Coordinates of C-alpha atoms in Angstrom, one line a residue:
X22 CA -1.0 1.4 3.2
X23 CA 0.6 4.2 5.4
X24 CA -1.4 7.2 4.4
X25 CA -2.0 10.4 6.5
X26 CA -5.4 10.5 9.0
X27 CA -8.5 11.9 7.9
X28 CA -8.1 15.1 9.7
X29 CA -4.5 15.7 8.3
X30 CA -4.7 18.9 6.1
X31 CA -2.2 18.2 3.4
X32 CA -2.4 15.2 1.1
X33 CA 1.0 12.9 0.8
X34 CA 2.5 12.3 -2.6
X35 CA 2.3 8.8 -4.2
X36 CA 6.1 8.5 -3.5
X37 CA 5.7 9.4 0.1
X38 CA 2.9 6.7 0.7
X39 CA 4.9 4.2 -1.2
X40 CA 8.1 5.0 0.8
X41 CA 6.5 4.6 4.3
X42 CA 4.4 1.7 3.2
X43 CA 7.3 -0.3 1.9
X44 CA 9.5 0.7 4.8
X45 CA 6.9 -0.6 7.2
X46 CA 6.3 -3.7 5.2
X47 CA 10.1 -4.6 4.9
X48 CA 10.4 -4.1 8.8
X49 CA 7.5 -6.3 9.7
X50 CA 6.7 -8.7 6.8
X51 CA 9.3 -11.7 6.2
X52 CA 10.5 -12.2 2.6
X53 CA 8.9 -15.6 2.6
X54 CA 5.5 -14.4 2.6
X55 CA 4.4 -14.8 -1.1
X56 CA 2.2 -11.6 -1.4
X57 CA 0.4 -8.6 0.3
X58 CA -3.0 -7.8 -0.7
X59 CA -4.5 -4.2 0.3
X60 CA -8.0 -3.2 0.7
X61 CA -9.1 0.4 0.0
X62 CA -9.1 1.7 3.4
X63 CA -11.4 4.4 2.5
X64 CA -9.4 5.3 -0.7
X65 CA -11.1 5.4 -4.3
X66 CA -10.1 2.9 -6.6
X67 CA -8.1 5.2 -8.6
X68 CA -6.3 6.4 -5.6
X69 CA -5.6 3.0 -4.3
X70 CA -4.5 2.0 -7.8
X71 CA -1.8 5.0 -8.0
X72 CA -0.5 4.3 -4.8
X73 CA -0.1 0.5 -5.5
X74 CA 1.6 1.4 -8.6
X75 CA 4.0 3.7 -7.0
X76 CA 4.8 0.6 -4.6
X77 CA 5.5 -1.6 -7.4
X78 CA 8.0 0.9 -9.1
X79 CA 10.8 -0.7 -6.8
X80 CA 11.7 -4.4 -6.2
X81 CA 9.8 -6.0 -3.5
X82 CA 10.4 -9.5 -2.1
X83 CA 6.5 -10.2 -2.2
X84 CA 3.9 -9.7 -4.9
X85 CA 2.1 -6.4 -3.6
X86 CA -1.5 -6.1 -5.2
X87 CA -4.9 -4.8 -4.4
X88 CA -8.1 -6.2 -3.7
X89 CA -11.4 -4.7 -4.8
X90 CA -13.5 -6.9 -2.8
X91 CA -14.0 -7.6 0.6
X92 CA -11.3 -9.6 2.4
X93 CA -11.7 -13.5 2.6
X94 CA -11.1 -15.0 6.0

């Protein structure tokens, strides 16, 4: 997710995070990719869930979800 850096004083709104994250994904991830899973990246589970919910308020070409466990490679 596109979020301000740790040293940034102001917290971005859910809508701002969703807007910039989806803009970046639309520019870089082909619609043929079936889904995108996010890891917490230092966010709490609640914070990550709220950000994900904001992203899912608009139509997306892929399923966007969150993984509460480690990534599997």
